[in-house]
Short mmCIF file of C-alpha atoms in Angstrom, two decimals:
data_model
loop_
_atom_site.label_atom_id
_atom_site.label_comp_id
_atom_site.label_asym_id
_atom_site.label_seq_id
_atom_site.Cartn_x
_atom_site.Cartn_y
_atom_site.Cartn_z
CA UNK U 1 63.29 -51.10 28.69
CA UNK U 2 60.96 -48.18 28.40
CA UNK U 3 62.75 -44.72 27.58
CA UNK U 4 62.39 -42.04 29.71
CA UNK U 5 60.36 -38.89 27.94
CA UNK U 6 63.69 -36.36 28.25
CA UNK U 7 61.70 -33.50 28.00
CA UNK U 8 59.91 -34.41 31.12
CA UNK U 9 62.89 -34.84 32.70
CA UNK U 10 64.64 -31.40 31.74
CA UNK U 11 61.28 -30.62 33.25
CA UNK U 12 61.32 -31.75 36.79
CA UNK U 13 64.90 -30.78 36.65
CA UNK U 14 64.90 -27.32 36.27
CA UNK U 15 62.30 -27.37 39.76
CA UNK U 16 64.60 -29.11 41.42
CA UNK U 17 67.04 -26.07 40.82
CA UNK U 18 64.60 -23.57 41.66
CA UNK U 19 63.47 -25.65 44.73
CA UNK U 20 66.39 -24.64 46.13
CA UNK U 21 69.06 -22.55 46.75
CA UNK U 22 68.01 -18.60 45.74
CA UNK U 23 65.13 -17.94 45.17
CA UNK U 24 64.51 -16.84 41.95
CA UNK U 25 67.28 -17.60 39.33
CA UNK U 26 67.14 -15.90 35.57
CA UNK U 27 66.89 -17.86 32.04
CA UNK U 28 70.91 -18.30 31.83
CA UNK U 29 71.58 -19.12 35.47
CA UNK U 30 69.21 -21.53 34.79
CA UNK U 31 70.63 -23.24 31.13
CA UNK U 32 74.17 -23.44 32.60
CA UNK U 33 73.12 -24.87 36.45
CA UNK U 34 71.39 -27.84 33.76
CA UNK U 35 73.52 -27.68 30.52
CA UNK U 36 71.29 -26.82 27.98
CA UNK U 37 70.94 -24.65 24.81
CA UNK U 38 68.77 -21.49 26.41
CA UNK U 39 66.54 -21.66 23.79
CA UNK U 40 66.09 -24.59 24.92
CA UNK U 41 65.70 -24.27 28.61
CA UNK U 42 63.27 -21.37 27.73
CA UNK U 43 61.58 -23.45 26.13
CA UNK U 44 60.61 -25.56 29.55
CA UNK U 45 60.46 -22.37 31.25
CA UNK U 46 57.49 -21.06 28.83
CA UNK U 47 55.42 -23.78 28.96
CA UNK U 48 55.52 -24.52 32.69
CA UNK U 49 54.88 -20.96 33.73
CA UNK U 50 51.77 -21.61 31.40
CA UNK U 51 50.75 -24.05 32.82
CA UNK U 52 51.34 -22.42 36.89
CA UNK U 53 53.84 -23.84 37.42
CA UNK U 54 56.90 -21.26 37.05
CA UNK U 55 56.30 -17.92 37.75
CA UNK U 56 58.40 -14.70 36.38
CA UNK U 57 59.28 -11.76 37.87
CA UNK U 58 58.26 -8.81 35.42
CA UNK U 59 60.70 -6.39 37.04
CA UNK U 60 64.23 -8.31 36.97
CA UNK U 61 62.80 -11.18 34.95
CA UNK U 62 64.48 -14.55 36.63
CA UNK U 63 62.35 -17.15 37.06
CA UNK U 64 60.82 -18.82 40.63
CA UNK U 65 58.26 -22.12 41.37
CA UNK U 66 54.52 -21.03 40.75
CA UNK U 67 51.20 -20.95 43.36
CA UNK U 68 50.54 -24.17 41.27
CA UNK U 69 52.98 -26.23 42.88
CA UNK U 70 51.31 -25.87 46.16
CA UNK U 71 48.22 -26.99 44.85
CA UNK U 72 49.63 -29.87 43.98
CA UNK U 73 51.88 -29.83 46.93
CA UNK U 74 48.99 -30.06 48.29
CA UNK U 75 47.63 -33.85 47.32
CA UNK U 76 49.57 -35.04 48.86
CA UNK U 77 48.52 -34.72 52.23
CA UNK U 78 45.09 -37.09 51.74
CA UNK U 79 41.56 -35.75 51.65
CA UNK U 80 40.53 -38.29 53.53
CA UNK U 81 43.41 -37.72 56.31
CA UNK U 82 42.19 -33.83 56.69
CA UNK U 83 38.84 -35.70 57.76
CA UNK U 84 40.11 -37.86 59.65
CA UNK U 85 42.64 -35.51 61.85
CA UNK U 86 39.62 -32.91 61.64
CA UNK U 87 36.23 -35.87 62.81
CA UNK U 88 37.34 -35.49 67.32
CA UNK U 89 37.50 -31.91 66.96
CA UNK U 90 34.70 -31.33 65.05
CA UNK U 91 32.22 -33.24 66.46
CA UNK U 92 33.43 -30.86 69.61
CA UNK U 93 33.08 -27.93 67.54
CA UNK U 94 29.32 -28.48 66.69
CA UNK U 95 28.67 -29.91 70.45
CA UNK U 96 30.09 -26.91 72.00
CA UNK U 97 28.36 -23.90 69.01
CA UNK U 98 25.14 -26.10 68.54
CA UNK U 99 25.91 -25.48 64.76
CA UNK U 100 26.63 -27.94 62.19
CA UNK U 101 30.48 -27.72 61.46
CA UNK U 102 31.69 -27.88 57.56
CA UNK U 103 35.26 -29.09 56.64
CA UNK U 104 36.44 -27.57 53.61
CA UNK U 105 38.98 -27.41 51.21
CA UNK U 106 39.86 -25.69 47.72
CA UNK U 107 38.52 -27.50 44.04
CA UNK U 108 37.50 -26.82 40.81
CA UNK U 109 37.02 -22.79 41.31
CA UNK U 110 35.15 -23.29 44.40
CA UNK U 111 34.88 -25.00 48.07
CA UNK U 112 34.10 -28.18 47.83
CA UNK U 113 32.96 -29.43 50.73
CA UNK U 114 34.75 -32.99 52.21
CA UNK U 115 33.30 -33.39 56.13
CA UNK U 116 29.30 -31.56 57.89
CA UNK U 117 28.92 -32.19 61.37
CA UNK U 118 25.03 -32.05 61.16
CA UNK U 119 24.14 -29.24 64.00
CA UNK U 120 23.11 -30.84 67.38
CA UNK U 121 19.25 -31.10 67.31
CA UNK U 122 16.24 -32.07 65.92
CA UNK U 123 16.04 -30.29 63.32
CA UNK U 124 16.15 -31.52 59.76
CA UNK U 125 18.91 -31.76 58.47
CA UNK U 126 21.03 -32.63 54.36
CA UNK U 127 24.43 -34.09 54.73
CA UNK U 128 26.25 -31.39 52.34
CA UNK U 129 29.62 -33.70 52.09
CA UNK U 130 30.41 -33.54 48.37
CA UNK U 131 28.74 -30.40 47.78
CA UNK U 132 30.25 -26.79 46.31
CA UNK U 133 30.66 -22.77 47.66
CA UNK U 134 31.41 -19.72 45.91
CA UNK U 135 34.99 -18.57 46.91
CA UNK U 136 34.47 -15.08 47.18
CA UNK U 137 30.98 -14.94 49.35
CA UNK U 138 31.78 -17.49 51.60
CA UNK U 139 32.92 -16.94 55.24
CA UNK U 140 34.83 -20.90 53.92
CA UNK U 141 35.46 -19.88 50.15
CA UNK U 142 37.08 -16.00 52.29
CA UNK U 143 39.28 -17.99 54.21
CA UNK U 144 40.91 -20.47 51.63
CA UNK U 145 41.61 -17.32 49.19
CA UNK U 146 42.98 -15.30 51.97
CA UNK U 147 45.33 -18.11 52.70
CA UNK U 148 46.32 -20.04 49.44
CA UNK U 149 47.74 -18.55 46.66
CA UNK U 150 46.11 -20.56 44.22
CA UNK U 151 42.08 -20.36 45.06
CA UNK U 152 42.38 -16.49 45.44
CA UNK U 153 43.51 -16.08 41.25
CA UNK U 154 40.75 -18.59 40.76
CA UNK U 155 38.23 -15.89 42.88
CA UNK U 156 39.38 -12.84 41.20
CA UNK U 157 39.25 -14.59 38.04
CA UNK U 158 35.67 -16.19 38.89
CA UNK U 159 32.11 -14.11 38.01
CA UNK U 160 31.72 -12.92 41.17
CA UNK U 161 27.55 -13.71 41.50
CA UNK U 162 25.92 -11.21 44.16
CA UNK U 163 24.11 -13.66 46.08
CA UNK U 164 22.53 -10.71 48.16
CA UNK U 165 22.95 -7.39 48.07
CA UNK U 166 25.91 -7.87 50.99
CA UNK U 167 28.02 -9.63 48.71
CA UNK U 168 31.14 -7.80 47.98
CA UNK U 169 31.51 -8.60 44.38
CA UNK U 170 34.41 -5.21 43.37
CA UNK U 171 37.79 -6.87 43.29
CA UNK U 172 38.59 -3.81 45.71
CA UNK U 173 35.94 -5.22 47.89
CA UNK U 174 37.25 -8.08 48.02
CA UNK U 175 41.18 -7.81 48.88
CA UNK U 176 39.67 -5.75 51.23
CA UNK U 177 37.95 -8.44 52.39
CA UNK U 178 40.68 -11.30 52.16
CA UNK U 179 43.51 -8.31 54.21
CA UNK U 180 40.62 -8.33 57.49
CA UNK U 181 40.54 -12.44 56.89
CA UNK U 182 44.18 -12.27 57.85
CA UNK U 183 44.47 -10.14 59.75
CA UNK U 184 41.91 -11.44 61.97
CA UNK U 185 42.58 -15.10 61.20
CA UNK U 186 39.08 -16.21 60.41
CA UNK U 187 36.68 -15.04 57.71
CA UNK U 188 32.83 -13.81 58.39
CA UNK U 189 29.34 -14.77 55.61
CA UNK U 190 26.82 -12.56 57.56
CA UNK U 191 24.02 -13.35 54.34
CA UNK U 192 26.28 -12.71 52.39
CA UNK U 193 26.01 -15.95 49.92
CA UNK U 194 22.17 -16.64 51.63
CA UNK U 195 19.17 -14.84 53.51
CA UNK U 196 19.38 -15.52 57.18
CA UNK U 197 22.64 -17.24 57.11
CA UNK U 198 25.82 -16.23 59.14
CA UNK U 199 28.60 -18.49 58.25
CA UNK U 200 32.36 -18.03 60.67
CA UNK U 201 35.48 -19.62 59.09
CA UNK U 202 39.50 -20.50 60.59
CA UNK U 203 42.10 -21.21 58.63
CA UNK U 204 43.59 -25.30 58.66
CA UNK U 205 47.70 -25.38 57.84
CA UNK U 206 50.02 -28.48 57.53
CA UNK U 207 52.76 -29.64 59.05
CA UNK U 208 54.89 -26.80 56.26
CA UNK U 209 52.51 -24.20 57.48
CA UNK U 210 50.96 -24.52 53.45
CA UNK U 211 47.01 -23.92 53.45
CA UNK U 212 45.09 -27.38 52.84
CA UNK U 213 41.60 -26.69 54.28
CA UNK U 214 39.63 -24.57 55.95
CA UNK U 215 36.44 -25.14 58.99
CA UNK U 216 33.56 -22.99 60.18
CA UNK U 217 30.23 -22.97 61.51
CA UNK U 218 26.88 -21.48 59.85
CA UNK U 219 23.66 -21.46 61.57
CA UNK U 220 20.55 -18.67 61.22
CA UNK U 221 21.85 -14.94 61.93
CA UNK U 222 20.09 -14.86 65.03
CA UNK U 223 21.90 -17.19 67.20
CA UNK U 224 25.65 -16.82 65.59
CA UNK U 225 25.38 -12.65 66.12
CA UNK U 226 24.54 -10.99 69.24
CA UNK U 227 23.59 -7.00 68.93
CA UNK U 228 24.12 -7.19 64.74
CA UNK U 229 27.50 -8.54 65.91
CA UNK U 230 29.90 -12.42 65.23
CA UNK U 231 29.54 -13.38 68.94
CA UNK U 232 33.08 -13.22 70.16
CA UNK U 233 33.21 -17.03 71.84
CA UNK U 234 31.69 -18.12 68.93
CA UNK U 235 35.00 -17.02 66.56
CA UNK U 236 37.21 -17.73 68.74
CA UNK U 237 35.35 -21.63 69.26
CA UNK U 238 36.22 -22.52 65.20
CA UNK U 239 39.34 -20.40 65.82
CA UNK U 240 40.68 -23.02 68.19
CA UNK U 241 39.12 -26.05 66.32
CA UNK U 242 41.55 -24.77 63.47
CA UNK U 243 44.21 -24.83 65.32
CA UNK U 244 43.13 -27.65 67.02
CA UNK U 245 43.15 -29.27 63.59
CA UNK U 246 46.71 -27.81 62.52
CA UNK U 247 48.10 -28.97 65.19
CA UNK U 248 47.20 -32.68 64.98
CA UNK U 249 48.31 -32.12 61.35
CA UNK U 250 52.29 -31.24 62.19
CA UNK U 251 51.69 -27.65 62.45
CA UNK U 252 53.05 -27.42 65.81
CA UNK U 253 52.95 -22.91 66.26
CA UNK U 254 49.41 -23.45 65.62
#
Protein backbone atom coordinates (compact mmCIF):
# COMPACT_ATOMS: atom_id res chain seq x y z
CA UNK A 1 0.00 0.00 0.00
CA UNK A 2 1.33 3.45 -0.92
CA UNK A 3 2.33 5.65 2.00
CA UNK A 4 0.54 8.94 2.62
CA UNK A 5 2.50 12.15 2.12
CA UNK A 6 3.03 13.53 5.61
CA UNK A 7 3.28 17.19 4.62
CA UNK A 8 -0.07 17.03 2.82
CA UNK A 9 -1.69 15.32 5.80
CA UNK A 10 -0.39 18.07 8.07
CA UNK A 11 -1.58 20.81 5.73
CA UNK A 12 -5.04 19.22 5.56
CA UNK A 13 -5.17 18.96 9.34
CA UNK A 14 -4.18 22.60 9.61
CA UNK A 15 -6.97 23.71 7.28
CA UNK A 16 -9.51 21.65 9.23
CA UNK A 17 -8.26 23.23 12.46
CA UNK A 18 -8.66 26.74 11.05
CA UNK A 19 -12.11 25.85 9.70
CA UNK A 20 -13.44 25.03 13.16
CA UNK A 21 -13.39 26.69 16.53
CA UNK A 22 -11.98 30.20 16.73
CA UNK A 23 -11.90 32.33 13.61
CA UNK A 24 -8.16 33.07 13.94
CA UNK A 25 -5.35 31.12 15.57
CA UNK A 26 -1.77 31.98 16.41
CA UNK A 27 1.27 29.95 15.38
CA UNK A 28 1.74 28.50 18.89
CA UNK A 29 -1.92 27.44 19.08
CA UNK A 30 -1.74 25.71 15.70
CA UNK A 31 1.55 23.97 16.43
CA UNK A 32 0.46 22.69 19.85
CA UNK A 33 -2.96 21.56 18.63
CA UNK A 34 -1.39 19.47 15.87
CA UNK A 35 1.65 18.32 17.85
CA UNK A 36 4.09 20.03 15.50
CA UNK A 37 7.27 21.98 16.07
CA UNK A 38 6.77 25.71 15.53
CA UNK A 39 9.23 25.73 12.65
CA UNK A 40 7.39 22.93 10.88
CA UNK A 41 4.00 24.57 11.42
CA UNK A 42 5.32 27.92 10.23
CA UNK A 43 6.70 26.39 7.04
CA UNK A 44 3.36 24.78 6.18
CA UNK A 45 1.46 27.97 6.99
CA UNK A 46 3.79 30.03 4.82
CA UNK A 47 3.22 27.69 1.87
CA UNK A 48 -0.56 27.73 2.38
CA UNK A 49 -0.43 31.51 2.63
CA UNK A 50 1.48 31.81 -0.65
CA UNK A 51 -1.19 29.69 -2.35
CA UNK A 52 -4.01 31.82 -0.91
CA UNK A 53 -5.43 29.05 1.29
CA UNK A 54 -4.45 30.85 4.51
CA UNK A 55 -4.29 34.54 5.39
CA UNK A 56 -2.40 36.23 8.23
CA UNK A 57 -3.84 39.20 10.08
CA UNK A 58 -1.30 42.04 9.98
CA UNK A 59 -2.23 43.39 13.41
CA UNK A 60 -2.40 40.21 15.48
CA UNK A 61 -0.23 37.85 13.40
CA UNK A 62 -2.96 35.20 13.70
CA UNK A 63 -3.97 32.95 10.83
CA UNK A 64 -7.34 32.28 9.20
CA UNK A 65 -8.66 30.55 6.10
CA UNK A 66 -7.93 32.36 2.85
CA UNK A 67 -10.13 33.47 -0.03
CA UNK A 68 -8.75 30.85 -2.43
CA UNK A 69 -10.67 28.20 -0.48
CA UNK A 70 -13.85 29.99 -1.51
CA UNK A 71 -12.92 29.44 -5.14
CA UNK A 72 -12.23 25.76 -4.52
CA UNK A 73 -15.40 25.42 -2.49
CA UNK A 74 -17.55 26.71 -5.30
CA UNK A 75 -16.32 23.91 -7.55
CA UNK A 76 -18.28 21.59 -5.27
CA UNK A 77 -21.23 23.07 -7.06
CA UNK A 78 -20.60 21.86 -10.59
CA UNK A 79 -20.98 24.52 -13.27
CA UNK A 80 -23.30 22.13 -15.10
CA UNK A 81 -25.58 22.05 -12.07
CA UNK A 82 -25.59 25.85 -11.92
CA UNK A 83 -26.52 25.98 -15.59
CA UNK A 84 -29.17 23.28 -15.19
CA UNK A 85 -30.79 25.13 -12.29
CA UNK A 86 -30.79 28.37 -14.27
CA UNK A 87 -32.26 27.06 -17.56
CA UNK A 88 -35.94 27.72 -16.88
CA UNK A 89 -35.37 31.04 -15.13
CA UNK A 90 -33.04 32.45 -17.78
CA UNK A 91 -35.48 31.45 -20.52
CA UNK A 92 -38.23 33.28 -18.63
CA UNK A 93 -35.99 36.33 -18.21
CA UNK A 94 -35.24 36.44 -21.94
CA UNK A 95 -38.97 36.28 -22.75
CA UNK A 96 -40.00 38.90 -20.20
CA UNK A 97 -37.19 41.35 -20.96
CA UNK A 98 -36.91 40.78 -24.70
CA UNK A 99 -33.11 40.74 -24.32
CA UNK A 100 -30.31 38.18 -24.40
CA UNK A 101 -29.39 36.58 -21.08
CA UNK A 102 -25.94 35.48 -19.91
CA UNK A 103 -24.91 33.35 -16.94
CA UNK A 104 -21.28 33.80 -15.93
CA UNK A 105 -18.77 32.53 -13.37
CA UNK A 106 -15.39 33.87 -12.28
CA UNK A 107 -12.56 32.17 -14.16
CA UNK A 108 -8.92 33.07 -14.81
CA UNK A 109 -9.22 36.78 -14.00
CA UNK A 110 -12.37 37.18 -16.07
CA UNK A 111 -15.97 36.10 -16.49
CA UNK A 112 -16.61 32.79 -18.26
CA UNK A 113 -20.01 32.64 -19.97
CA UNK A 114 -21.52 29.24 -19.16
CA UNK A 115 -25.03 29.80 -20.51
CA UNK A 116 -26.48 32.15 -23.12
CA UNK A 117 -30.12 32.60 -24.08
CA UNK A 118 -30.70 34.44 -27.35
CA UNK A 119 -32.80 37.57 -27.55
CA UNK A 120 -36.29 36.34 -28.54
CA UNK A 121 -36.49 37.97 -31.99
CA UNK A 122 -35.41 37.13 -35.52
CA UNK A 123 -32.10 39.00 -35.41
CA UNK A 124 -28.86 37.21 -36.19
CA UNK A 125 -27.01 36.30 -32.99
CA UNK A 126 -23.84 34.42 -32.07
CA UNK A 127 -23.75 31.87 -29.24
CA UNK A 128 -21.33 33.15 -26.60
CA UNK A 129 -20.98 30.11 -24.33
CA UNK A 130 -17.29 29.77 -23.51
CA UNK A 131 -16.55 33.44 -24.19
CA UNK A 132 -14.68 35.53 -21.63
CA UNK A 133 -15.67 38.99 -20.41
CA UNK A 134 -13.65 41.43 -18.30
CA UNK A 135 -14.27 41.73 -14.57
CA UNK A 136 -13.93 45.49 -14.22
CA UNK A 137 -16.27 46.84 -16.87
CA UNK A 138 -19.11 44.37 -17.48
CA UNK A 139 -22.17 44.06 -15.27
CA UNK A 140 -21.47 40.35 -14.73
CA UNK A 141 -17.86 41.09 -13.83
CA UNK A 142 -18.70 43.86 -11.38
CA UNK A 143 -21.21 41.61 -9.61
CA UNK A 144 -18.64 38.84 -9.24
CA UNK A 145 -15.97 41.33 -8.11
CA UNK A 146 -18.36 42.77 -5.53
CA UNK A 147 -19.37 39.45 -3.96
CA UNK A 148 -16.46 37.05 -4.62
CA UNK A 149 -13.24 37.97 -2.71
CA UNK A 150 -11.03 36.15 -5.19
CA UNK A 151 -12.62 37.86 -8.21
CA UNK A 152 -12.28 41.14 -6.34
CA UNK A 153 -8.55 40.64 -5.86
CA UNK A 154 -8.10 39.56 -9.46
CA UNK A 155 -9.97 42.60 -10.77
CA UNK A 156 -7.78 44.92 -8.72
CA UNK A 157 -4.58 43.17 -9.81
CA UNK A 158 -5.51 43.03 -13.49
CA UNK A 159 -4.74 45.63 -16.13
CA UNK A 160 -8.08 47.45 -16.20
CA UNK A 161 -8.30 48.50 -19.83
CA UNK A 162 -10.46 51.44 -20.91
CA UNK A 163 -12.79 50.05 -23.58
CA UNK A 164 -14.75 53.31 -23.91
CA UNK A 165 -14.55 56.76 -22.35
CA UNK A 166 -17.05 55.53 -19.72
CA UNK A 167 -14.91 52.64 -18.43
CA UNK A 168 -13.90 53.13 -14.80
CA UNK A 169 -10.29 52.05 -14.42
CA UNK A 170 -8.90 53.76 -11.32
CA UNK A 171 -8.96 51.67 -8.10
CA UNK A 172 -10.95 54.17 -6.02
CA UNK A 173 -13.61 54.62 -8.68
CA UNK A 174 -13.83 50.87 -9.20
CA UNK A 175 -14.20 50.23 -5.45
CA UNK A 176 -17.00 52.81 -5.37
CA UNK A 177 -18.80 50.89 -8.11
CA UNK A 178 -18.47 47.66 -6.12
CA UNK A 179 -19.83 49.35 -2.98
CA UNK A 180 -22.75 50.62 -5.05
CA UNK A 181 -23.30 47.13 -6.47
CA UNK A 182 -23.47 45.56 -3.00
CA UNK A 183 -25.79 48.31 -1.74
CA UNK A 184 -28.20 47.96 -4.70
CA UNK A 185 -27.92 44.21 -5.20
CA UNK A 186 -27.15 44.55 -8.90
CA UNK A 187 -24.53 45.99 -11.27
CA UNK A 188 -24.86 48.01 -14.44
CA UNK A 189 -22.73 48.53 -17.53
CA UNK A 190 -23.93 51.37 -19.73
CA UNK A 191 -21.47 51.67 -22.62
CA UNK A 192 -18.51 50.86 -20.35
CA UNK A 193 -17.47 47.84 -22.43
CA UNK A 194 -19.18 48.29 -25.80
CA UNK A 195 -20.49 51.48 -27.39
CA UNK A 196 -24.28 51.48 -27.61
CA UNK A 197 -24.66 48.42 -25.36
CA UNK A 198 -25.96 48.22 -21.78
CA UNK A 199 -26.15 45.34 -19.29
CA UNK A 200 -27.72 44.62 -15.91
CA UNK A 201 -26.59 41.71 -13.69
CA UNK A 202 -27.26 40.30 -10.21
CA UNK A 203 -25.49 37.67 -8.07
CA UNK A 204 -26.40 34.00 -7.73
CA UNK A 205 -25.67 32.33 -4.36
CA UNK A 206 -25.68 28.72 -3.20
CA UNK A 207 -27.08 27.17 -0.03
CA UNK A 208 -24.10 28.48 1.97
CA UNK A 209 -24.81 31.99 0.67
CA UNK A 210 -21.59 31.81 -1.31
CA UNK A 211 -21.48 33.66 -4.65
CA UNK A 212 -21.31 31.07 -7.42
CA UNK A 213 -22.14 33.15 -10.47
CA UNK A 214 -23.99 36.10 -11.93
CA UNK A 215 -26.92 36.40 -14.32
CA UNK A 216 -27.73 39.36 -16.48
CA UNK A 217 -29.31 40.81 -19.60
CA UNK A 218 -27.56 42.66 -22.41
CA UNK A 219 -29.04 44.86 -25.11
CA UNK A 220 -29.05 48.18 -26.88
CA UNK A 221 -28.90 51.25 -24.62
CA UNK A 222 -32.10 52.64 -26.10
CA UNK A 223 -33.99 49.49 -25.07
CA UNK A 224 -32.52 49.05 -21.57
CA UNK A 225 -32.58 52.74 -20.65
CA UNK A 226 -35.34 55.34 -20.50
CA UNK A 227 -34.60 59.04 -20.05
CA UNK A 228 -30.95 58.23 -19.39
CA UNK A 229 -31.68 55.70 -16.62
CA UNK A 230 -31.91 51.93 -16.60
CA UNK A 231 -35.52 50.78 -16.74
CA UNK A 232 -36.55 49.74 -13.19
CA UNK A 233 -38.72 46.88 -14.42
CA UNK A 234 -35.69 45.32 -16.12
CA UNK A 235 -33.60 45.69 -12.98
CA UNK A 236 -36.37 44.00 -11.00
CA UNK A 237 -36.62 41.17 -13.55
CA UNK A 238 -32.88 40.45 -13.39
CA UNK A 239 -32.84 40.47 -9.60
CA UNK A 240 -35.90 38.20 -9.48
CA UNK A 241 -34.19 35.75 -11.83
CA UNK A 242 -31.01 35.71 -9.71
CA UNK A 243 -33.03 35.13 -6.55
CA UNK A 244 -35.00 32.31 -8.19
CA UNK A 245 -31.82 30.51 -9.29
CA UNK A 246 -30.32 31.03 -5.82
CA UNK A 247 -33.39 29.52 -4.20
CA UNK A 248 -33.16 26.51 -6.51
CA UNK A 249 -29.56 26.08 -5.34
CA UNK A 250 -30.72 26.00 -1.72
CA UNK A 251 -30.26 29.64 -0.71
CA UNK A 252 -33.61 29.73 1.05
CA UNK A 253 -33.39 33.33 2.19
CA UNK A 254 -33.17 34.72 -1.34
